Amino acid sequence: MRLQEKVAIITGAASGMGKSEAMRFAKEGAKVVVADLNIDGAEAVVQEIKDNGGQGLAVKVNVTDNADLENMVKTTIDTFGQIDIVVNNAGIFDKYTNSLETTEEQWDLIFNINLKAVYKITNLVLPGMIERGNGTIVNIASIAGLVAQMGGAAYTASKHGVIGYTKHIAAVYASKGIKINAIAPGTIKTPLTEEMLKTRPTNKIPLDRFGNDYEVAELAVFLASDESKFMNGAVVPIDGGYTIV
Ligand SMILES: NC(=O)c1ccc[n+]([C@@H]2O[C@H](COP(=O)([O-])OP(=O)(O)OC[C@H]3O[C@@H](n4cnc5c(N)ncnc54)[C@H](O)[C@@H]3O)[C@@H](O)[C@H]2O)c1
């Protein structure tokens, strides 16, 4: 198994890609902390993990809340002893809202969840990882972090921020044994996009289809595992070729 005995926190793991990542990580032997605002959903995912013979723990967390984040990290260490992997997956979308229509409140909410929480969680787990000389972080960005018009103003800016932050951290902490990479998914079928995709064409995507959550989960396993040991600060698009044309 590719993540045998690794302890992984996955935020936003009650739904969509996060859920798929949690199930896939557990199948590869990881002890998975399913961290989400939606505790019922998180508990259901953990039940599914256990039904499949894996190990998991549901933790209620609002990633914008410092006390919740501290509790998430403490509960993980109290339960599983250490933190090897973090997947910063929790995120919200702004439904393509342009700058003039984006209120300051909406901007702050998107930034607090999509970007600031990534910085806060990283700062909470990095000291332990550095002490052990080992740790992996996978940030779920978006192709909206690479090109324009795959989101609104705040979403696009926040995901560009996630990519910039990933590169910064990767450059600074690689020598301490920390490996940090980002995934930039294109349009993926999840509860977040379900409604929107009913009317969205696929013809601008060379593969002429949307992606599936389990395809992103597969990439997350690779980036979390030792197979990607020489990758650091990489931003990997998984978008059916959308960003090459
Ligand atoms: N679906 C896509 O097409 C797509 C494309 C590119 C990037 N992404 C990114 O992938 C990630 C996952 O997206 P998804 O499509 O699976 O979404 P989703 O809505 O299915 O799942 C997101 C999860 O995050 C949780 N969450 C939201 N706010 C939270 C908070 N404040 N604290 C804790 N948990 C919170 C939700 O409860 C939910 O379980 C997001 O970061 C999103 O921006 C999605």
Short mmCIF file of C-alpha atoms and ligand atoms in Angstrom, two decimals:
data_model
loop_
_atom_site.label_atom_id
_atom_site.label_comp_id
_atom_site.label_asym_id
_atom_site.label_seq_id
_atom_site.Cartn_x
_atom_site.Cartn_y
_atom_site.Cartn_z
CA MET A 1 0.00 0.00 0.00
CA ARG A 2 1.25 3.43 -0.98
CA LEU A 3 0.37 5.38 2.20
CA GLN A 4 0.76 2.60 4.76
CA GLU A 5 0.60 3.89 8.37
CA LYS A 6 0.69 7.54 7.23
CA VAL A 7 -1.56 9.95 9.10
CA ALA A 8 -3.38 12.33 6.77
CA ILE A 9 -5.64 15.30 7.47
CA ILE A 10 -7.95 16.14 4.57
CA THR A 11 -10.03 19.29 4.89
CA GLY A 12 -13.41 19.54 3.20
CA ALA A 13 -13.47 15.74 3.08
CA ALA A 14 -17.21 15.27 3.63
CA SER A 15 -17.99 15.86 -0.03
CA GLY A 16 -16.72 15.85 -3.61
CA MET A 17 -13.01 15.56 -4.23
CA GLY A 18 -12.16 15.63 -0.51
CA LYS A 19 -14.40 12.63 0.13
CA SER A 20 -12.88 10.77 -2.80
CA GLU A 21 -9.37 11.59 -1.53
CA ALA A 22 -10.29 10.37 1.97
CA MET A 23 -11.63 7.06 0.66
CA ARG A 24 -8.64 6.57 -1.66
CA PHE A 25 -6.06 7.48 1.02
CA ALA A 26 -7.64 5.03 3.47
CA LYS A 27 -7.55 2.31 0.82
CA GLU A 28 -3.79 2.95 0.53
CA GLY A 29 -3.36 2.36 4.26
CA ALA A 30 -3.49 5.94 5.59
CA LYS A 31 -5.22 6.86 8.84
CA VAL A 32 -7.45 9.63 7.60
CA VAL A 33 -8.79 12.62 9.52
CA VAL A 34 -11.92 13.67 7.67
CA ALA A 35 -12.13 17.35 8.62
CA ASP A 36 -15.19 19.32 7.56
CA LEU A 37 -17.73 21.89 8.63
CA ASN A 38 -20.35 19.29 7.76
CA ILE A 39 -19.79 16.83 10.63
CA ASP A 40 -22.65 14.52 9.61
CA GLY A 41 -21.11 14.19 6.15
CA ALA A 42 -17.64 13.68 7.67
CA GLU A 43 -18.94 10.94 9.98
CA ALA A 44 -20.64 9.22 7.05
CA VAL A 45 -17.33 9.21 5.14
CA VAL A 46 -15.51 7.75 8.16
CA GLN A 47 -18.17 5.06 8.46
CA GLU A 48 -17.63 4.20 4.80
CA ILE A 49 -13.86 4.07 5.37
CA LYS A 50 -14.34 1.72 8.33
CA ASP A 51 -16.83 -0.45 6.41
CA ASN A 52 -14.07 -0.91 3.84
CA GLY A 53 -11.56 -1.96 6.51
CA GLY A 54 -9.75 1.40 6.82
CA GLN A 55 -9.06 3.79 9.68
CA GLY A 56 -10.55 7.26 9.96
CA LEU A 57 -11.68 9.97 12.33
CA ALA A 58 -14.24 12.71 11.73
CA VAL A 59 -13.45 16.17 13.08
CA LYS A 60 -15.76 19.17 12.85
CA VAL A 61 -13.80 22.16 11.67
CA ASN A 62 -14.53 25.52 10.20
CA VAL A 63 -11.21 26.27 8.49
CA THR A 64 -11.67 29.99 9.19
CA ASP A 65 -11.79 29.37 12.95
CA ASN A 66 -8.44 29.30 14.79
CA ALA A 67 -9.74 27.26 17.75
CA ASP A 68 -11.24 24.67 15.37
CA LEU A 69 -7.95 24.37 13.50
CA GLU A 70 -5.96 23.96 16.71
CA ASN A 71 -8.43 21.31 17.86
CA MET A 72 -8.15 19.50 14.51
CA VAL A 73 -4.36 19.28 14.84
CA LYS A 74 -4.45 18.33 18.56
CA THR A 75 -7.15 15.68 18.06
CA THR A 76 -5.18 14.17 15.18
CA ILE A 77 -2.00 13.93 17.25
CA ASP A 78 -3.86 12.66 20.34
CA THR A 79 -5.56 9.95 18.25
CA PHE A 80 -2.93 8.92 15.72
CA GLY A 81 0.33 10.26 17.23
CA GLN A 82 1.59 12.43 14.37
CA ILE A 83 0.71 14.20 11.13
CA ASP A 84 2.44 13.04 7.94
CA ILE A 85 0.19 14.48 5.25
CA VAL A 86 -2.19 17.41 4.91
CA VAL A 87 -4.46 17.90 1.94
CA ASN A 88 -5.79 21.46 1.96
CA ASN A 89 -8.92 20.77 -0.03
CA ALA A 90 -11.74 22.78 1.58
CA GLY A 91 -12.85 25.57 -0.69
CA ILE A 92 -15.84 27.52 -1.91
CA PHE A 93 -16.69 28.96 -5.30
CA ASP A 94 -17.85 32.47 -6.21
CA LYS A 95 -20.00 31.47 -9.19
CA TYR A 96 -18.00 33.59 -11.64
CA THR A 97 -18.82 36.88 -9.86
CA ASN A 98 -16.89 39.73 -11.48
CA SER A 99 -15.02 42.31 -9.44
CA LEU A 100 -17.66 45.06 -9.61
CA GLU A 101 -20.29 42.68 -8.24
CA THR A 102 -18.09 41.17 -5.52
CA THR A 103 -18.78 42.63 -2.08
CA GLU A 104 -15.97 43.00 0.42
CA GLU A 105 -17.69 40.39 2.59
CA GLN A 106 -17.76 37.87 -0.25
CA TRP A 107 -14.11 38.61 -1.06
CA ASP A 108 -13.07 38.09 2.56
CA LEU A 109 -15.05 34.85 2.89
CA ILE A 110 -13.53 33.36 -0.27
CA PHE A 111 -10.03 34.42 0.77
CA ASN A 112 -10.42 33.23 4.36
CA ILE A 113 -11.53 29.75 3.30
CA ASN A 114 -9.57 29.24 0.08
CA LEU A 115 -6.26 30.89 0.97
CA LYS A 116 -5.84 32.13 4.54
CA ALA A 117 -6.84 28.75 5.98
CA VAL A 118 -4.12 27.08 3.90
CA TYR A 119 -1.53 29.38 5.47
CA LYS A 120 -2.95 28.84 8.97
CA ILE A 121 -3.06 25.04 8.69
CA THR A 122 0.42 24.96 7.19
CA ASN A 123 1.79 27.00 10.08
CA LEU A 124 0.12 24.67 12.59
CA VAL A 125 1.53 21.45 11.12
CA LEU A 126 4.94 22.61 9.83
CA PRO A 127 6.78 22.75 13.19
CA GLY A 128 5.99 19.07 13.92
CA MET A 129 6.88 18.03 10.39
CA ILE A 130 10.18 19.97 10.52
CA GLU A 131 11.00 18.40 13.90
CA ARG A 132 10.53 14.94 12.38
CA GLY A 133 12.27 15.96 9.14
CA ASN A 134 9.36 14.65 7.12
CA GLY A 135 5.99 15.88 5.90
CA THR A 136 3.88 16.33 2.81
CA ILE A 137 1.30 18.95 1.95
CA VAL A 138 -0.96 18.83 -1.10
CA ASN A 139 -2.88 22.02 -1.82
CA ILE A 140 -5.97 21.78 -3.98
CA ALA A 141 -5.77 24.93 -6.10
CA SER A 142 -7.57 25.14 -9.45
CA ILE A 143 -6.86 26.00 -13.06
CA ALA A 144 -8.50 29.26 -11.94
CA GLY A 145 -5.13 29.77 -10.24
CA LEU A 146 -3.41 29.55 -13.63
CA VAL A 147 -5.71 31.27 -16.11
CA ALA A 148 -8.53 33.81 -16.10
CA GLN A 149 -12.26 33.21 -16.38
CA MET A 150 -12.47 29.84 -14.67
CA GLY A 151 -13.96 31.63 -11.68
CA GLY A 152 -14.91 35.11 -10.56
CA ALA A 153 -12.56 37.79 -9.25
CA ALA A 154 -12.15 36.52 -5.68
CA TYR A 155 -11.98 32.81 -6.56
CA THR A 156 -9.40 33.43 -9.30
CA ALA A 157 -7.27 35.64 -7.06
CA SER A 158 -7.51 33.23 -4.11
CA LYS A 159 -6.44 30.22 -6.20
CA HIS A 160 -3.55 32.18 -7.76
CA GLY A 161 -2.65 32.90 -4.13
CA VAL A 162 -2.71 29.21 -3.20
CA ILE A 163 -0.28 28.49 -6.03
CA GLY A 164 2.05 31.35 -5.07
CA TYR A 165 1.98 30.30 -1.43
CA THR A 166 2.67 26.67 -2.35
CA LYS A 167 5.77 27.70 -4.31
CA HIS A 168 7.01 29.93 -1.50
CA ILE A 169 6.66 27.27 1.18
CA ALA A 170 8.15 24.62 -1.10
CA ALA A 171 11.23 26.74 -1.73
CA VAL A 172 11.78 27.63 1.91
CA TYR A 173 11.14 24.28 3.65
CA ALA A 174 12.29 21.66 1.12
CA SER A 175 15.65 21.41 2.89
CA LYS A 176 13.82 20.46 6.11
CA GLY A 177 12.29 17.36 4.51
CA ILE A 178 8.97 18.98 3.67
CA LYS A 179 7.40 18.35 0.26
CA ILE A 180 4.63 20.69 -0.88
CA ASN A 181 2.83 20.57 -4.21
CA ALA A 182 -0.44 21.81 -5.65
CA ILE A 183 -3.10 20.25 -7.83
CA ALA A 184 -4.92 22.47 -10.31
CA PRO A 185 -8.14 20.67 -11.24
CA GLY A 186 -10.15 21.77 -14.23
CA THR A 187 -13.90 21.36 -14.12
CA ILE A 188 -14.69 18.31 -12.01
CA LYS A 189 -18.11 16.80 -11.34
CA THR A 190 -18.79 17.33 -7.63
CA PRO A 191 -21.67 18.74 -5.54
CA LEU A 192 -19.94 22.16 -5.90
CA THR A 193 -20.36 22.16 -9.69
CA GLU A 194 -23.35 19.84 -10.17
CA GLU A 195 -25.88 22.57 -10.95
CA MET A 196 -23.52 24.65 -13.09
CA LEU A 197 -22.45 21.71 -15.25
CA LYS A 198 -25.98 21.00 -16.42
CA THR A 199 -25.67 23.88 -18.87
CA ARG A 200 -21.92 24.10 -19.39
CA PRO A 201 -20.43 22.82 -22.66
CA THR A 202 -17.34 20.59 -22.75
CA ASN A 203 -16.15 21.58 -26.22
CA LYS A 204 -13.33 23.85 -24.96
CA ILE A 205 -11.78 20.85 -23.18
CA PRO A 206 -9.62 18.78 -25.58
CA LEU A 207 -10.81 15.56 -23.90
CA ASP A 208 -14.39 16.84 -24.38
CA ARG A 209 -15.60 15.91 -20.91
CA PHE A 210 -15.52 17.05 -17.29
CA GLY A 211 -13.30 15.32 -14.77
CA ASN A 212 -14.26 12.96 -11.97
CA ASP A 213 -13.45 13.34 -8.29
CA TYR A 214 -11.71 9.95 -8.19
CA GLU A 215 -9.31 11.04 -10.95
CA VAL A 216 -8.15 13.95 -8.78
CA ALA A 217 -7.93 11.63 -5.75
CA GLU A 218 -5.59 9.38 -7.71
CA LEU A 219 -3.23 12.31 -8.35
CA ALA A 220 -3.46 13.35 -4.69
CA VAL A 221 -2.33 9.85 -3.62
CA PHE A 222 0.68 10.12 -5.93
CA LEU A 223 1.64 13.57 -4.61
CA ALA A 224 1.17 12.45 -1.00
CA SER A 225 3.22 9.29 -1.46
CA ASP A 226 6.98 8.74 -1.69
CA GLU A 227 6.57 8.08 -5.42
CA SER A 228 6.67 11.85 -5.96
CA LYS A 229 9.73 12.36 -3.74
CA PHE A 230 11.51 14.63 -6.23
CA MET A 231 8.50 16.86 -6.82
CA ASN A 232 8.43 20.10 -4.87
CA GLY A 233 6.48 23.27 -5.50
CA ALA A 234 4.92 21.72 -8.60
CA VAL A 235 1.50 22.76 -9.81
CA VAL A 236 -0.10 19.86 -11.64
CA PRO A 237 -3.11 20.62 -13.85
CA ILE A 238 -5.68 17.84 -14.18
CA ASP A 239 -8.05 19.40 -16.65
CA GLY A 240 -8.49 17.27 -19.77
CA GLY A 241 -6.05 19.60 -21.52
CA TYR A 242 -8.06 22.81 -20.95
CA THR A 243 -5.02 24.94 -20.12
CA ILE A 244 -2.92 23.85 -23.12
CA VAL A 245 -5.19 25.33 -25.78
N1 LIG B 1 -15.26 20.95 -8.62
C1 LIG B 1 -14.45 21.61 -9.42
O1 LIG B 1 -14.69 21.73 -10.63
C2 LIG B 1 -13.19 22.24 -8.87
C3 LIG B 1 -12.23 22.68 -9.79
C4 LIG B 1 -11.05 23.21 -9.32
C5 LIG B 1 -10.80 23.30 -7.97
N2 LIG B 1 -11.75 22.88 -7.08
C6 LIG B 1 -11.42 22.98 -5.66
O2 LIG B 1 -11.45 21.69 -5.09
C7 LIG B 1 -11.82 21.77 -3.71
C8 LIG B 1 -12.97 20.83 -3.42
O3 LIG B 1 -14.05 21.18 -4.25
P1 LIG B 1 -15.31 20.24 -4.49
O4 LIG B 1 -15.77 20.53 -5.87
O5 LIG B 1 -15.01 18.85 -4.08
O6 LIG B 1 -16.35 20.94 -3.49
P2 LIG B 1 -17.53 20.40 -2.55
O7 LIG B 1 -18.42 21.56 -2.34
O8 LIG B 1 -18.11 19.12 -3.06
O9 LIG B 1 -16.77 20.05 -1.21
C9 LIG B 1 -16.17 21.08 -0.42
C10 LIG B 1 -16.19 20.63 1.01
O10 LIG B 1 -15.58 21.67 1.77
C11 LIG B 1 -16.34 21.88 2.94
N3 LIG B 1 -16.17 23.26 3.43
C12 LIG B 1 -16.62 24.40 2.86
N4 LIG B 1 -16.32 25.43 3.63
C13 LIG B 1 -15.66 24.95 4.72
C14 LIG B 1 -15.11 25.54 5.88
N5 LIG B 1 -15.18 26.86 6.10
N6 LIG B 1 -14.51 24.74 6.78
C15 LIG B 1 -14.44 23.40 6.57
N7 LIG B 1 -14.96 22.78 5.51
C16 LIG B 1 -15.56 23.56 4.59
C17 LIG B 1 -17.79 21.61 2.54
O11 LIG B 1 -18.59 21.29 3.68
C18 LIG B 1 -17.61 20.44 1.59
O12 LIG B 1 -17.68 19.20 2.26
C19 LIG B 1 -12.11 23.25 -3.45
O13 LIG B 1 -10.97 23.87 -2.90
C20 LIG B 1 -12.40 23.80 -4.85
O14 LIG B 1 -12.13 25.17 -4.94
C21 LIG B 1 -12.95 22.36 -7.51
#
